[in-house]
CSV table of C-alpha atoms in Angstrom, one decimal:
chain,number,residue,atom,x,y,z
M,1,MET,CA,0.1,0.3,0.0
M,2,ASN,CA,1.6,3.3,-0.9
M,3,ILE,CA,0.3,5.8,2.5
M,4,ARG,CA,0.1,9.8,0.9
M,5,THR,CA,-2.1,10.6,3.9
M,6,LEU,CA,-0.7,10.8,7.2
M,7,GLN,CA,-3.6,9.8,8.2
M,8,GLN,CA,-3.2,6.3,6.0
M,9,LEU,CA,0.2,6.4,8.0
M,10,VAL,CA,-1.9,6.1,11.5
M,11,ASP,CA,-4.7,3.8,10.8
M,12,GLU,CA,-1.8,1.3,8.5
M,13,ALA,CA,-0.1,0.6,12.5
M,14,LYS,CA,-2.4,1.2,14.0
M,15,ALA,CA,-3.8,-2.6,12.2
M,16,LEU,CA,0.2,-3.6,12.5
M,17,GLY,CA,0.2,-3.8,16.8
M,18,PRO,CA,2.0,-2.1,19.0
M,19,ILE,CA,5.7,-1.2,19.8
M,20,ARG,CA,6.5,-1.5,22.5
M,21,ILE,CA,8.5,2.5,22.9
M,22,ALA,CA,10.6,3.2,25.4
M,23,VAL,CA,10.3,7.0,26.2
M,24,ALA,CA,13.9,9.3,28.0
M,25,ASP,CA,11.9,11.7,30.7
M,26,ALA,CA,8.3,10.9,29.6
M,27,ALA,CA,7.1,13.4,33.1
M,28,GLN,CA,5.4,15.7,30.6
M,29,ARG,CA,1.7,16.7,30.3
M,30,VAL,CA,1.7,16.7,26.7
M,31,VAL,CA,3.9,13.4,26.2
M,32,ILE,CA,1.6,11.5,27.9
M,33,GLU,CA,-1.2,12.6,27.0
M,34,THR,CA,-0.5,11.7,24.0
M,35,LEU,CA,0.8,7.7,24.4
M,36,ARG,CA,-2.5,7.0,26.6
M,37,GLU,CA,-4.4,8.2,22.9
M,38,ALA,CA,-1.3,6.1,21.1
M,39,HIS,CA,-1.8,3.2,23.6
M,40,ALA,CA,-5.7,3.4,23.5
M,41,LEU,CA,-4.4,3.6,19.3
M,42,GLY,CA,-3.0,0.3,20.2
M,43,LEU,CA,-0.4,1.9,18.4
M,44,VAL,CA,2.2,1.7,21.4
M,45,GLU,CA,3.0,-0.3,24.5
M,46,PRO,CA,5.1,2.9,26.6
M,47,ARG,CA,8.4,2.4,28.9
M,48,LEU,CA,8.4,5.8,31.0
M,49,ILE,CA,11.8,6.9,31.9
M,50,GLY,CA,11.6,8.8,34.6
M,51,ASN,CA,11.3,9.8,38.1
M,52,PRO,CA,8.8,7.7,39.3
M,53,ASP,CA,6.9,10.4,41.2
M,54,ASP,CA,6.8,12.7,38.9
M,55,ILE,CA,5.6,10.1,36.2
M,56,ALA,CA,2.7,9.8,38.5
M,57,ALA,CA,1.2,12.4,39.5
M,58,VAL,CA,1.4,13.0,35.2
M,59,CYS,CA,-0.5,10.3,35.0
M,60,ALA,CA,-3.0,11.0,37.5
M,61,GLU,CA,-3.5,14.2,35.7
M,62,VAL,CA,-4.8,13.6,32.7
M,63,GLY,CA,-6.9,10.6,33.8
M,64,TRP,CA,-4.5,8.2,32.7
M,65,GLN,CA,-3.6,4.5,34.6
M,66,PRO,CA,-0.7,2.9,33.4
M,67,PRO,CA,0.8,-1.0,34.5
M,68,GLN,CA,3.7,0.1,37.8
M,69,ASP,CA,5.5,-1.6,35.4
M,70,TRP,CA,5.7,0.5,32.5
M,71,ILE,CA,7.8,2.8,34.8
M,72,LEU,CA,11.3,3.0,35.0
M,73,PRO,CA,12.9,5.0,37.1
M,74,ALA,CA,16.4,7.8,36.0
M,75,ASP,CA,16.9,10.3,38.0
M,76,SER,CA,18.6,12.7,35.5
M,77,ASP,CA,18.2,13.2,31.7
M,78,ALA,CA,21.4,11.3,30.9
M,79,ALA,CA,20.5,8.2,32.5
M,80,ALA,CA,17.3,8.4,31.0
M,81,ALA,CA,18.7,8.1,28.4
M,82,ALA,CA,20.5,5.4,28.6
M,83,LYS,CA,18.2,3.2,30.1
M,84,ALA,CA,15.7,3.7,27.5
M,85,VAL,CA,19.3,3.0,25.2
M,86,ALA,CA,19.8,0.3,27.1
M,87,LEU,CA,16.7,-1.9,26.8
M,88,VAL,CA,16.0,-1.4,22.7
M,89,ARG,CA,20.1,-3.1,22.8
M,90,ALA,CA,18.1,-5.9,25.1
M,91,GLY,CA,15.3,-6.3,23.0
M,92,GLU,CA,12.2,-4.9,24.9
M,93,ALA,CA,12.1,-2.0,23.2
M,94,ASP,CA,11.5,-1.6,19.6
M,95,ALA,CA,12.0,2.6,19.8
M,96,ILE,CA,12.5,5.5,21.3
M,97,MET,CA,11.2,8.9,22.1
M,98,LYS,CA,12.1,11.7,23.4
M,99,GLY,CA,10.5,12.7,26.2
M,100,ASN,CA,11.2,16.4,27.9
M,101,ILE,CA,14.5,15.7,28.0
M,102,HIS,CA,17.1,18.1,25.8
M,103,THR,CA,17.9,16.3,22.5
M,104,ASP,CA,21.7,17.2,22.6
M,105,ALA,CA,21.2,14.2,26.0
M,106,LEU,CA,19.4,12.4,23.9
M,107,MET,CA,21.9,12.0,20.8
M,108,HIS,CA,24.9,11.6,23.1
M,109,ALA,CA,23.7,7.8,24.5
M,110,LEU,CA,22.7,6.8,20.8
M,111,LEU,CA,25.4,8.4,19.5
M,112,ASP,CA,27.7,6.4,21.9
M,113,LYS,CA,30.8,4.9,20.8
M,114,ALA,CA,30.6,2.0,23.7
M,115,HIS,CA,26.3,1.3,24.4
M,116,GLY,CA,24.7,3.4,21.7
M,117,LEU,CA,23.1,2.1,18.4
M,118,ARG,CA,24.5,3.0,15.8
M,119,VAL,CA,25.5,0.8,12.9
M,120,ALA,CA,28.0,0.5,10.7
M,121,GLY,CA,28.3,1.8,7.8
M,122,ARG,CA,24.8,4.2,8.6
M,123,ARG,CA,24.5,7.9,8.8
M,124,VAL,CA,22.2,8.9,12.2
M,125,SER,CA,19.7,11.3,10.2
M,126,HIS,CA,16.0,12.9,10.3
M,127,VAL,CA,13.1,12.3,7.7
M,128,PHE,CA,9.9,14.7,8.5
M,129,LEU,CA,7.6,13.3,6.2
M,130,VAL,CA,5.3,16.7,6.3
M,131,ASP,CA,1.2,16.0,5.2
M,132,LEU,CA,0.4,19.4,2.9
M,133,PRO,CA,-3.0,19.8,2.1
M,134,SER,CA,-2.2,21.3,-1.0
M,135,TYR,CA,0.3,18.6,-2.2
M,136,ASP,CA,-0.9,15.0,-3.5
M,137,ARG,CA,0.9,12.6,-1.7
M,138,LEU,CA,3.7,12.7,1.7
M,139,LEU,CA,6.6,15.1,1.1
M,140,GLY,CA,9.8,13.2,2.2
M,141,ILE,CA,12.2,16.7,3.8
M,142,SER,CA,16.1,15.9,5.0
M,143,ASP,CA,17.7,16.4,7.2
M,144,ALA,CA,16.6,19.0,8.8
M,145,ALA,CA,17.2,18.2,12.5
M,146,ILE,CA,20.4,16.4,13.3
M,147,ASN,CA,23.9,16.7,10.0
M,148,ILE,CA,23.7,21.1,10.4
M,149,ALA,CA,26.5,21.2,6.7
M,150,PRO,CA,26.6,17.7,6.0
M,151,ASP,CA,29.3,17.0,2.7
M,152,LEU,CA,28.9,15.1,-0.1
M,153,ILE,CA,28.6,11.5,1.3
M,154,GLY,CA,26.8,12.5,4.0
M,155,LYS,CA,23.9,13.9,1.6
M,156,ALA,CA,24.0,10.2,-0.6
M,157,GLN,CA,23.7,8.7,3.5
M,158,ILE,CA,20.8,11.7,4.4
M,159,LEU,CA,19.2,10.7,1.0
M,160,GLN,CA,19.8,6.6,0.9
M,161,ASN,CA,18.4,7.1,4.8
M,162,ALA,CA,15.4,9.0,3.6
M,163,ILE,CA,14.4,6.8,0.0
M,164,ASP,CA,14.7,3.5,2.4
M,165,LEU,CA,11.8,5.3,4.8
M,166,PHE,CA,9.1,5.4,1.0
M,167,HIS,CA,10.0,1.8,0.9
M,168,VAL,CA,8.4,1.4,4.6
M,169,LEU,CA,5.7,3.6,3.2
M,170,GLY,CA,5.5,2.4,-0.1
M,171,VAL,CA,6.5,4.0,-2.1
M,172,GLU,CA,8.5,2.0,-4.4
M,173,THR,CA,10.9,3.6,-6.4
M,174,PRO,CA,10.9,7.4,-4.8
M,175,LYS,CA,11.2,9.9,-6.3
M,176,VAL,CA,13.7,12.9,-4.8
M,177,ALA,CA,14.8,16.6,-4.9
M,178,VAL,CA,18.2,17.0,-4.1
M,179,LEU,CA,17.2,21.2,-3.3
M,180,SER,CA,19.4,24.1,-4.4
M,181,ALA,CA,18.6,28.0,-5.1
M,182,VAL,CA,18.6,27.9,-9.4
M,183,GLU,CA,18.7,24.4,-12.0
M,184,THR,CA,21.4,24.7,-13.3
M,185,VAL,CA,25.0,24.0,-12.4
M,186,ASN,CA,26.8,26.8,-11.1
M,187,PRO,CA,30.9,26.1,-9.2
M,188,ASP,CA,30.4,29.2,-6.5
M,189,ILE,CA,27.6,26.9,-5.7
M,190,VAL,CA,28.5,24.3,-3.7
M,191,SER,CA,25.1,23.2,-3.3
M,192,THR,CA,24.6,22.9,-6.9
M,193,LEU,CA,27.7,21.0,-7.4
M,194,ASP,CA,27.2,18.2,-4.6
M,195,ALA,CA,23.4,17.6,-5.8
M,196,ALA,CA,24.6,16.9,-10.0
M,197,CYS,CA,26.8,14.8,-8.5
M,198,LEU,CA,24.0,12.9,-6.2
M,199,THR,CA,21.9,12.7,-9.5
M,200,LEU,CA,24.6,11.0,-11.4
M,201,MET,CA,26.1,8.5,-8.4
M,202,ALA,CA,22.1,7.7,-7.9
M,203,ARG,CA,22.2,6.4,-11.8
M,204,ARG,CA,25.7,4.6,-10.9
M,205,GLY,CA,24.2,2.7,-8.4
M,206,GLN,CA,25.4,4.6,-5.3
M,207,ILE,CA,22.1,5.2,-4.2
M,208,THR,CA,19.5,3.4,-4.8
M,209,GLY,CA,15.5,2.3,-4.8
M,210,ALA,CA,15.0,6.6,-5.9
M,211,GLU,CA,14.9,8.6,-9.2
M,212,VAL,CA,16.8,11.1,-8.1
M,213,ASP,CA,17.6,15.3,-9.4
M,214,GLY,CA,19.6,17.8,-9.5
M,215,PRO,CA,19.8,20.8,-8.6
M,216,LEU,CA,16.1,22.0,-8.7
M,217,ALA,CA,14.9,25.0,-7.1
M,218,PHE,CA,11.7,24.3,-4.4
M,219,ASP,CA,9.0,25.9,-6.5
M,220,ASN,CA,10.2,23.3,-9.8
M,221,ALA,CA,10.7,20.1,-8.0
M,222,ILE,CA,7.0,20.7,-6.1
M,223,SER,CA,4.6,23.1,-9.3
M,224,ARG,CA,5.0,21.3,-13.3
M,225,GLN,CA,4.3,24.5,-14.1
M,226,ALA,CA,7.0,25.9,-13.2
M,227,ALA,CA,9.3,23.7,-14.7
M,228,GLN,CA,7.4,24.1,-17.5
M,229,GLU,CA,7.7,28.2,-17.3
M,230,LYS,CA,10.9,27.6,-17.5
M,231,GLY,CA,12.3,23.9,-19.5
M,232,ILE,CA,12.9,22.2,-16.9
M,233,VAL,CA,12.7,18.2,-19.3
M,234,SER,CA,12.9,16.2,-15.2
M,235,PRO,CA,11.5,13.1,-14.2
M,236,VAL,CA,10.9,13.9,-10.4
M,237,ALA,CA,9.8,17.7,-11.0
M,238,GLY,CA,6.1,18.5,-10.7
M,239,GLU,CA,6.4,15.3,-8.6
M,240,ALA,CA,8.9,15.1,-6.0
M,241,ASP,CA,8.4,12.6,-3.5
M,242,ILE,CA,11.3,13.2,-1.3
M,243,LEU,CA,12.8,16.6,-0.7
M,244,LEU,CA,17.0,16.7,0.0
M,245,VAL,CA,18.0,19.9,1.5
M,246,PRO,CA,20.9,21.6,1.7
M,247,ASP,CA,21.7,22.0,5.6
M,248,LEU,CA,20.2,21.7,8.7
M,249,VAL,CA,19.4,25.5,7.9
M,250,SER,CA,17.3,24.9,5.1
M,251,GLY,CA,15.4,22.5,5.9
M,252,ASN,CA,14.3,24.0,9.0
M,253,ILE,CA,13.1,26.8,8.4
M,254,LEU,CA,11.4,24.9,5.0
M,255,ALA,CA,9.4,22.5,7.4
M,256,LYS,CA,8.5,24.9,9.7
M,257,ASP,CA,7.2,27.2,7.8
M,258,LEU,CA,5.4,24.8,5.3
M,259,VAL,CA,3.4,24.3,9.2
M,260,TYR,CA,2.8,27.2,10.4
M,261,LEU,CA,2.6,29.2,7.3
M,262,ALA,CA,0.4,26.3,5.0
M,263,GLY,CA,-1.1,24.4,6.9
M,264,ALA,CA,0.6,21.7,7.2
M,265,VAL,CA,1.3,18.5,9.1
M,266,ALA,CA,4.9,17.8,9.4
M,267,ALA,CA,5.5,13.6,11.6
M,268,GLY,CA,9.4,13.0,12.4
M,269,VAL,CA,12.1,10.3,12.6
M,270,ALA,CA,15.5,9.7,12.9
M,271,VAL,CA,17.1,7.3,10.9
M,272,GLY,CA,19.7,4.9,10.3
M,273,LEU,CA,20.0,3.9,14.1
M,274,ALA,CA,19.5,-0.2,15.3
M,275,ALA,CA,15.4,1.5,16.0
M,276,PRO,CA,13.3,4.6,15.2
M,277,VAL,CA,13.7,7.7,17.9
M,278,VAL,CA,10.7,9.6,17.4
M,279,LEU,CA,12.0,13.6,18.3
M,280,THR,CA,9.1,15.7,19.2
M,281,SER,CA,9.0,18.7,19.7
M,282,ARG,CA,6.8,20.8,22.3
M,283,ALA,CA,5.6,22.9,19.9
M,284,ASP,CA,4.2,20.0,18.5
M,285,PRO,CA,0.4,19.4,17.0
M,286,ALA,CA,-1.6,15.6,18.5
M,287,PRO,CA,-1.8,15.1,14.9
M,288,ALA,CA,1.5,15.7,15.1
M,289,ARG,CA,2.6,13.0,17.4
M,290,MET,CA,0.4,10.7,16.9
M,291,ALA,CA,1.6,10.3,13.0
M,292,SER,CA,5.2,10.0,14.0
M,293,LEU,CA,4.4,6.9,16.4
M,294,ALA,CA,2.5,5.4,14.1
M,295,LEU,CA,5.6,6.4,11.6
M,296,ALA,CA,8.2,4.6,14.3
M,297,ALA,CA,5.8,1.8,14.3
M,298,LEU,CA,5.8,0.5,10.5
M,299,MET,CA,9.3,0.8,10.6
M,300,HIS,CA,9.9,-1.6,13.4
M,301,HIS,CA,6.7,-3.9,12.1
M,302,ARG,CA,8.2,-3.3,7.5
M,303,THR,CA,11.8,-3.3,8.3
M,304,PRO,CA,14.2,-5.9,10.4
M,305,ILE,CA,15.1,-4.0,13.1
M,306,GLU,CA,18.4,-5.1,15.2
M,307,LYS,CA,18.3,-5.4,18.8
M,308,ARG,CA,21.2,-5.1,19.2
M,309,PRO,CA,24.0,-2.1,16.9
M,310,ALA,CA,25.6,-5.2,14.2
M,311,ARG,CA,28.5,-5.1,11.7
M,312,ALA,CA,27.3,-3.8,8.6
M,313,SER,CA,29.5,-4.6,5.4
M,314,GLU,CA,31.5,-1.2,4.1
M,315,THR,CA,29.9,0.5,0.9
M,316,SER,CA,31.1,3.1,-1.2
M,317,LEU,CA,28.7,5.1,0.8
M,318,GLN,CA,31.3,4.4,3.4
M,319,GLY,CA,33.3,7.7,4.9
M,320,ALA,CA,34.3,9.0,8.2
M,321,PRO,CA,32.8,8.4,11.7
M,322,GLN,CA,29.5,10.6,12.1
M,323,PRO,CA,31.6,13.1,15.0
M,324,GLU,CA,29.1,13.8,17.7
M,325,HIS,CA,29.9,17.9,16.4
M,326,ALA,CA,28.8,17.0,12.8
M,327,CYS,CA,25.2,16.4,14.9
M,328,CYS,CA,22.1,18.8,15.6
M,329,PRO,CA,21.8,20.2,18.8
M,330,ILE,CA,25.4,18.3,20.5
M,331,SER,CA,27.8,22.1,21.6
M,332,ASN,CA,32.1,21.9,21.3
M,333,GLY,CA,32.3,18.6,22.7
M,334,GLN,CA,29.6,18.9,26.0
M,335,LEU,CA,27.9,16.8,28.6
M,336,PRO,CA,24.8,16.6,28.5
M,337,ASP,CA,25.2,18.2,32.1
M,338,GLN,CA,26.3,21.8,31.0
M,339,LEU,CA,24.0,22.3,28.7
M,340,ALA,CA,21.0,21.9,30.4
M,341,ASN,CA,19.9,25.5,30.4
M,342,LYS,CA,20.1,25.1,26.4
M,343,GLU,CA,17.1,24.9,24.2
M,344,SER,CA,17.6,21.5,21.8
M,345,LEU,CA,16.9,22.2,17.9
M,346,THR,CA,13.8,20.7,17.5
């Protein structure tokens, strides 16, 4: 089934049964309300990690009484993140959700070389799945939340992650527009050079499972009329399933523009790890949170989720290990407790 709306995504995930999701620092009203509704729909069986008294108090506020063995103690953000990761590694959880925890603390645990969820040969990235009233399909935007300024190999890995996710949605050959400000290669605009290289890499089989074209400006990617008026002949123009953005800043702005100015709903998930990770924001509306959980559930059911990170064979996209400072919002190698007063970007 080719899933074209977020409601179809939720319906499909419901039919497949609940997943066990470890929620790092669950003591937040909007988080508990979302989990209560998702559990009632049959999407998740949560593992609520954090201060047990605080979690119980919030559950009482929203009128929900989860089983006592679903509440797991942790005395700090770092401990909550580590416990969530440990549950996945032990095969006791299928996915992770960010609760009332700073994203930097969660990413620190996810990317830990010895105890995290990294998979050799894969890059960690994020995909927004956007449901627009003016577009006839779900639109993927990557990466707008984790990788700050990826190089060519980084973009190729991010793109392959997004393609693999769209296969989970039932899109056999997603169409990918590699975005820049213009449609022609300009040596002064690095993103146009990267776009041309990625297009050729896809044609040569270094990126698989999609039709890739670029550079394309945003209007040409989503409007066939705009492409025709500019004389652009492209199998992707006007029909893009995935937008690969040049960097985190442009992608983040694009995704939030669509939400706040175009009436879109955007679900999101981190991919490239040994399990799906739902990175919700406190500002996300309930439908976006529910769709993000459904996306994690669908990923778990439709792809072989490794209980523990495993070594992978080398590929043509193999690059240097991804350092923490290349990921948002980890900053300058500081530890999570040193960043306790900083807001995350997600």
